[in-house]
Short mmCIF file of C-alpha atoms in Angstrom, two decimals:
data_model
loop_
_atom_site.label_atom_id
_atom_site.label_comp_id
_atom_site.label_asym_id
_atom_site.label_seq_id
_atom_site.Cartn_x
_atom_site.Cartn_y
_atom_site.Cartn_z
CA MET M 25 81.52 117.04 84.95
CA ILE M 26 79.49 116.91 88.16
CA ASN M 27 80.34 119.71 90.57
CA ASN M 28 78.11 118.95 93.54
CA VAL M 29 78.68 115.79 95.54
CA LEU M 30 77.09 115.51 98.98
CA THR M 31 78.27 113.03 101.59
CA ILE M 32 76.09 112.11 104.55
CA THR M 33 77.58 110.97 107.86
CA LEU M 34 75.09 110.39 110.66
CA ASN M 35 77.59 109.04 113.19
CA PRO M 36 80.76 111.10 112.69
CA THR M 37 83.80 110.99 114.90
CA VAL M 38 87.05 112.65 115.77
CA ASP M 39 89.78 110.05 115.43
CA LYS M 40 92.49 110.39 118.07
CA SER M 41 95.63 108.40 117.30
CA SER M 42 98.96 107.86 118.99
CA SER M 43 101.77 105.32 119.31
CA VAL M 44 103.73 103.69 122.10
CA ALA M 45 106.36 100.99 122.43
CA ASN M 46 105.53 97.66 124.04
CA ILE M 47 101.85 97.69 125.05
CA LYS M 48 101.31 95.74 128.27
CA PRO M 49 98.39 95.58 130.73
CA GLU M 50 98.54 97.57 133.98
CA LYS M 51 101.65 99.40 132.83
CA LYS M 52 101.79 103.18 132.52
CA LEU M 53 102.35 103.74 128.80
CA ARG M 54 104.08 106.91 127.64
CA CYS M 55 102.36 107.67 124.34
CA ALA M 56 103.47 109.98 121.56
CA PRO M 57 101.59 113.30 121.20
CA PRO M 58 98.08 112.59 119.89
CA LYS M 59 96.94 113.38 116.38
CA TYR M 60 93.35 114.43 115.73
CA GLU M 61 91.59 113.82 112.42
CA PRO M 62 88.01 114.02 111.17
CA GLY M 63 86.34 110.62 110.88
CA GLY M 64 83.22 108.79 109.82
CA GLY M 65 82.44 107.20 106.45
CA GLY M 66 81.00 110.11 104.48
CA ILE M 67 83.34 112.64 106.04
CA ASN M 68 86.34 110.60 104.94
CA VAL M 69 84.89 110.36 101.44
CA SER M 70 84.61 114.16 101.30
CA ARG M 71 88.19 114.50 102.53
CA GLY M 72 89.31 112.17 99.76
CA LEU M 73 87.28 114.01 97.12
CA VAL M 74 88.91 117.31 98.06
CA ARG M 75 92.32 115.72 97.51
CA LEU M 76 91.18 114.65 94.05
CA GLY M 77 89.91 118.10 93.14
CA ILE M 78 86.17 117.35 93.33
CA ASN M 79 83.76 119.85 94.90
CA THR M 80 81.97 118.24 97.80
CA THR M 81 79.91 119.11 100.86
CA ALA M 82 80.00 117.03 104.04
CA PHE M 83 76.61 116.79 105.76
CA PHE M 84 76.88 115.47 109.33
CA THR M 85 75.54 115.71 112.86
CA SER M 86 77.61 117.80 115.26
CA GLY M 87 77.38 118.08 119.02
CA GLY M 88 79.39 119.46 121.91
CA CYS M 89 83.05 120.45 121.98
CA THR M 90 84.02 117.38 119.93
CA GLY M 91 81.60 118.48 117.23
CA ASP M 92 83.21 121.93 117.22
CA LEU M 93 86.64 120.32 116.89
CA LEU M 94 85.36 118.15 114.03
CA GLN M 95 84.20 121.23 112.12
CA GLN M 96 87.54 122.98 112.68
CA LEU M 97 89.48 119.95 111.45
CA LEU M 98 87.38 119.77 108.29
CA GLU M 99 87.85 123.48 107.61
CA GLN M 100 91.62 122.95 107.86
CA GLU M 101 91.29 120.40 105.03
CA TYR M 102 89.14 122.79 102.95
CA VAL M 103 86.05 120.59 103.16
CA THR M 104 82.77 122.50 102.78
CA THR M 105 80.57 121.53 105.71
CA LEU M 106 76.85 121.40 106.41
CA PRO M 107 76.64 120.41 110.10
CA VAL M 108 73.34 119.67 111.83
CA PRO M 109 73.49 120.62 115.52
CA VAL M 110 72.48 117.85 117.95
CA VAL M 111 72.44 117.69 121.73
CA ALA M 112 74.60 114.56 122.01
CA GLN M 113 78.36 114.94 122.07
CA THR M 114 80.06 113.88 118.84
CA ARG M 115 81.95 110.67 119.55
CA GLU M 116 85.68 109.99 119.54
CA ASN M 117 87.59 106.93 118.41
CA PHE M 118 91.04 106.00 119.66
CA ILE M 119 93.75 104.28 117.63
CA VAL M 120 97.13 103.31 119.04
CA VAL M 121 100.08 101.61 117.35
CA ASP M 122 102.63 99.49 119.21
CA THR M 123 105.89 100.64 117.60
CA LEU M 124 107.68 97.43 118.61
CA THR M 125 105.33 95.15 116.70
CA ASN M 126 103.61 97.63 114.35
CA GLU M 127 100.33 96.18 115.60
CA GLN M 128 97.40 98.57 115.60
CA TYR M 129 94.66 98.72 118.23
CA ARG M 130 91.43 100.41 117.20
CA PHE M 131 88.85 101.43 119.80
CA GLY M 132 85.57 102.55 118.24
CA MET M 133 83.10 104.33 120.50
CA PRO M 134 79.32 104.24 119.92
CA GLY M 135 77.49 107.40 119.03
CA GLU M 136 75.05 108.85 121.55
CA ALA M 137 71.33 108.82 120.78
CA VAL M 138 69.80 111.23 118.29
CA THR M 139 66.34 112.50 119.26
CA VAL M 140 63.16 112.21 117.19
CA ASP M 141 63.08 115.98 116.67
CA GLU M 142 66.69 115.91 115.48
CA THR M 143 65.93 113.18 112.91
CA THR M 144 63.11 115.37 111.56
CA THR M 145 65.53 118.30 111.30
CA ILE M 146 68.04 116.13 109.44
CA LEU M 147 65.46 115.17 106.81
CA ASP M 148 64.20 118.73 106.47
CA LYS M 149 67.72 120.05 105.93
CA ILE M 150 68.46 117.40 103.30
CA LYS M 151 65.25 118.23 101.40
CA ALA M 152 66.08 121.94 101.51
CA ILE M 153 69.56 121.67 99.95
CA LYS M 154 69.84 123.80 96.80
CA PRO M 155 71.08 122.99 94.30
CA PHE M 156 70.44 119.38 95.16
CA PRO M 157 73.51 117.16 94.66
CA GLU M 158 73.80 115.07 91.52
CA ILE M 159 75.62 112.41 93.55
CA MET M 160 74.84 111.58 97.19
CA VAL M 161 77.15 109.32 99.18
CA ILE M 162 75.65 107.69 102.29
CA SER M 163 78.41 106.07 104.28
CA GLY M 164 79.14 104.92 107.80
CA SER M 165 77.33 103.56 110.83
CA LEU M 166 74.15 104.75 112.52
CA PRO M 167 74.01 106.30 115.99
CA LEU M 168 71.49 105.26 118.60
CA GLY M 169 68.02 106.63 117.99
CA ILE M 170 68.12 106.26 114.20
CA SER M 171 66.43 103.21 112.69
CA PRO M 172 67.59 101.50 109.48
CA ASN M 173 64.42 102.81 107.79
CA PHE M 174 65.83 106.32 108.16
CA ILE M 175 68.49 105.55 105.55
CA LYS M 176 65.78 104.23 103.24
CA THR M 177 63.93 107.54 103.60
CA ILE M 178 67.06 109.51 102.70
CA VAL M 179 67.63 107.32 99.64
CA LYS M 180 64.06 107.95 98.49
CA ILE M 181 64.45 111.72 98.92
CA ALA M 182 67.64 111.65 96.86
CA LYS M 183 66.16 109.50 94.08
CA ASP M 184 63.01 111.63 93.87
CA LYS M 185 65.27 114.64 93.27
CA GLY M 186 67.26 112.84 90.57
CA SER M 187 70.41 112.18 92.58
CA LYS M 188 72.59 109.10 92.10
CA VAL M 189 73.00 107.38 95.46
CA VAL M 190 76.26 105.67 96.41
CA LEU M 191 75.84 103.43 99.45
CA ASP M 192 78.51 102.12 101.79
CA THR M 193 77.04 101.01 105.09
CA SER M 194 76.42 97.72 106.87
CA GLY M 195 73.98 95.66 108.91
CA ASP M 196 70.25 96.29 108.87
CA ALA M 197 70.73 99.75 107.38
CA LEU M 198 72.31 98.18 104.30
CA PHE M 199 69.49 95.67 103.81
CA THR M 200 66.78 98.27 104.35
CA ALA M 201 68.28 100.93 102.06
CA LEU M 202 68.54 98.45 99.22
CA GLU M 203 64.78 97.92 99.36
CA GLU M 204 64.54 101.42 97.87
CA GLY M 205 67.38 100.77 95.42
CA VAL M 206 70.61 102.72 94.88
CA TYR M 207 72.91 103.56 91.98
CA LEU M 208 76.21 102.16 93.26
CA LEU M 209 76.82 99.69 96.07
CA LYS M 210 80.22 98.90 97.62
CA PRO M 211 79.93 95.82 99.84
CA ASN M 212 82.80 93.70 101.06
CA ILE M 213 82.69 89.98 100.35
CA GLY M 214 81.04 89.15 103.69
CA GLU M 215 78.30 91.75 103.22
CA LEU M 216 77.66 90.51 99.68
CA SER M 217 77.30 86.97 101.01
CA ARG M 218 74.71 88.05 103.56
CA LEU M 219 72.81 90.19 101.05
CA SER M 220 72.60 87.43 98.46
CA GLY M 221 72.20 84.47 100.81
CA ILE M 222 75.08 82.70 99.06
CA GLU M 223 77.70 81.36 101.46
CA HIS M 224 81.42 80.90 100.80
CA LEU M 225 81.66 83.19 97.79
CA ASP M 226 84.49 82.68 95.30
CA ASN M 227 85.34 84.58 92.12
CA GLU M 228 82.53 83.08 90.08
CA THR M 229 79.81 83.11 92.74
CA ALA M 230 80.69 86.69 93.80
CA THR M 231 79.71 87.82 90.31
CA GLN M 232 76.56 85.74 90.52
CA ALA M 233 75.67 87.22 93.91
CA ALA M 234 76.26 90.82 92.79
CA ARG M 235 74.22 90.34 89.61
CA GLN M 236 71.41 88.90 91.70
CA LEU M 237 71.16 92.25 93.51
CA ILE M 238 71.21 94.12 90.21
CA ASN M 239 68.47 91.96 88.71
CA LYS M 240 66.29 92.60 91.76
CA GLY M 241 66.60 96.36 91.21
CA MET M 242 68.54 96.91 94.43
CA THR M 243 71.43 98.61 92.64
CA GLU M 244 72.70 99.35 89.14
CA VAL M 245 76.40 98.79 89.81
CA VAL M 246 78.26 96.74 92.42
CA VAL M 247 81.93 97.08 93.30
CA VAL M 248 82.88 94.30 95.72
CA SER M 249 85.89 95.23 97.84
CA MET M 250 88.09 92.18 98.46
CA GLY M 251 91.00 93.61 100.43
CA ALA M 252 94.36 92.37 99.20
CA GLN M 253 92.65 90.74 96.21
CA GLY M 254 91.40 94.05 94.87
CA ALA M 255 87.80 94.40 93.78
CA TYR M 256 85.14 93.04 91.44
CA LEU M 257 83.18 95.42 89.24
CA VAL M 258 79.80 93.96 88.31
CA THR M 259 77.13 95.52 86.10
CA LYS M 260 74.13 93.98 84.39
CA ASN M 261 76.26 92.79 81.48
CA ASP M 262 79.89 92.88 82.59
CA SER M 263 82.14 91.57 85.34
CA VAL M 264 85.77 92.62 85.75
CA HIS M 265 88.35 91.82 88.42
CA ILE M 266 90.67 94.70 89.35
CA PRO M 267 93.77 93.40 91.16
CA ALA M 268 95.20 95.30 94.11
CA PRO M 269 98.70 96.70 93.48
CA SER M 270 101.47 95.36 95.72
CA VAL M 271 102.32 98.08 98.23
CA LYS M 272 103.95 98.27 101.65
CA LYS M 273 100.97 98.34 104.01
CA MET M 274 101.20 100.58 107.07
CA SER M 275 97.51 100.74 108.08
CA THR M 276 94.15 99.70 106.66
CA VAL M 277 92.21 102.48 108.45
CA GLY M 278 90.35 104.60 105.90
CA ALA M 279 91.07 102.30 102.95
CA GLY M 280 87.39 101.57 102.29
CA ASP M 281 86.40 105.25 102.47
CA SER M 282 89.34 106.14 100.22
CA MET M 283 88.11 103.55 97.73
CA VAL M 284 84.66 105.16 97.66
CA ALA M 285 86.23 108.62 97.20
CA GLY M 286 88.21 107.40 94.21
CA MET M 287 85.15 105.87 92.58
CA VAL M 288 82.93 108.89 93.19
CA ALA M 289 85.61 111.21 91.78
CA MET M 290 85.60 109.28 88.52
CA LEU M 291 81.80 109.19 88.44
CA ALA M 292 81.77 112.95 88.86
CA GLN M 293 84.13 113.27 85.90
CA GLY M 294 81.89 111.13 83.70
CA SER M 295 84.40 108.29 83.43
CA THR M 296 83.67 104.66 82.58
CA PHE M 297 82.73 102.12 85.25
CA LEU M 298 86.04 100.32 84.66
CA ASN M 299 88.12 103.43 85.26
CA MET M 300 85.89 104.22 88.24
CA ALA M 301 86.69 100.86 89.83
CA ARG M 302 90.40 101.20 89.01
CA MET M 303 90.61 104.55 90.74
CA GLY M 304 88.74 103.11 93.70
CA VAL M 305 91.27 100.31 94.09
CA ALA M 306 94.13 102.76 93.54
CA CYS M 307 92.94 105.13 96.29
CA GLY M 308 92.15 102.28 98.67
CA SER M 309 95.60 100.75 98.14
CA ALA M 310 97.29 104.14 98.46
CA ALA M 311 95.59 104.68 101.83
CA THR M 312 97.19 101.52 103.24
CA MET M 313 100.62 102.99 102.52
CA ASN M 314 100.15 105.62 105.25
CA PRO M 315 100.31 105.06 109.02
CA GLY M 316 97.53 105.66 111.53
CA THR M 317 94.26 107.14 110.33
CA SER M 318 95.66 108.98 107.32
CA LEU M 319 93.88 108.66 103.98
CA PHE M 320 95.66 108.40 100.64
CA ASN M 321 98.15 110.78 99.07
CA LYS M 322 96.97 111.98 95.66
CA GLU M 323 100.35 111.28 94.04
CA ASP M 324 100.35 107.65 95.25
CA ALA M 325 96.78 107.11 94.07
CA GLU M 326 97.45 108.53 90.60
CA ARG M 327 100.59 106.43 90.21
CA LEU M 328 98.74 103.23 91.18
CA TYR M 329 95.85 104.16 88.89
CA GLN M 330 98.23 104.48 85.95
CA TRP M 331 99.66 101.06 86.77
CA LEU M 332 96.18 99.51 86.91
CA SER M 333 95.21 101.16 83.63
CA LYS M 334 97.98 99.23 81.88
CA LYS M 335 96.82 95.87 83.17
#
């Protein structure tokens, strides 16, 4: 049993969500009272891990009054935090649901620039963590001022200290980090296509593309998230499709982060790769059952996991 999982979020957010009936331009819209929740890839993974009973620490940048609010919100969810103070204000995202159509509008704001001195502090603080985590989850986007090579540096630090790195990011940061090599990669089908150079992936070629990354030493395990089709688990020798359970979908916000949380929880418990992927799909599917920016409910995830285990 692994008792120290660290998540890293370099571009965290406070998610502000509300709802209103009949969204129209130039009309004053009377919204419901806003709800505030912690956000950002790694932070959401830590929130999910706490729900699954796994000890975790959320490492993230924090600036201004929004950063203070973010820390308070995480404390309310019993997430252990390791914030790094920065000058820039922590960003906010805004999500609104039209209650007449159940359509969701998601407005993601960019993070303000992180300074060179602050990037040095981030690396120093990661190196100084004791005991160093056995699993490190790097998830989410990058703010301005941080180059894709920065993620590669963090991966190298983690590997040099014997940590298993779980990666869930995108764009140039994803490509660059894989040059160093990680333990577990969770791309979606589009990201896998770009990484492998294989267009129009189907069931067979998705396995081929994932194994290509494994054979190049970029990762040891790949779990390809495929939305309503579930996920593909690919290792050097095996490939298994895990179907997504049929559920009533309310929102897809947080489903990917919930999936990572489910997988990391099973890794921490020393489970098999198959059960790891099943719990990932279960948590991701359970997250879609909740409205707004909510993650999964533990009871829903465990019920869906039991269903998948019988397949």
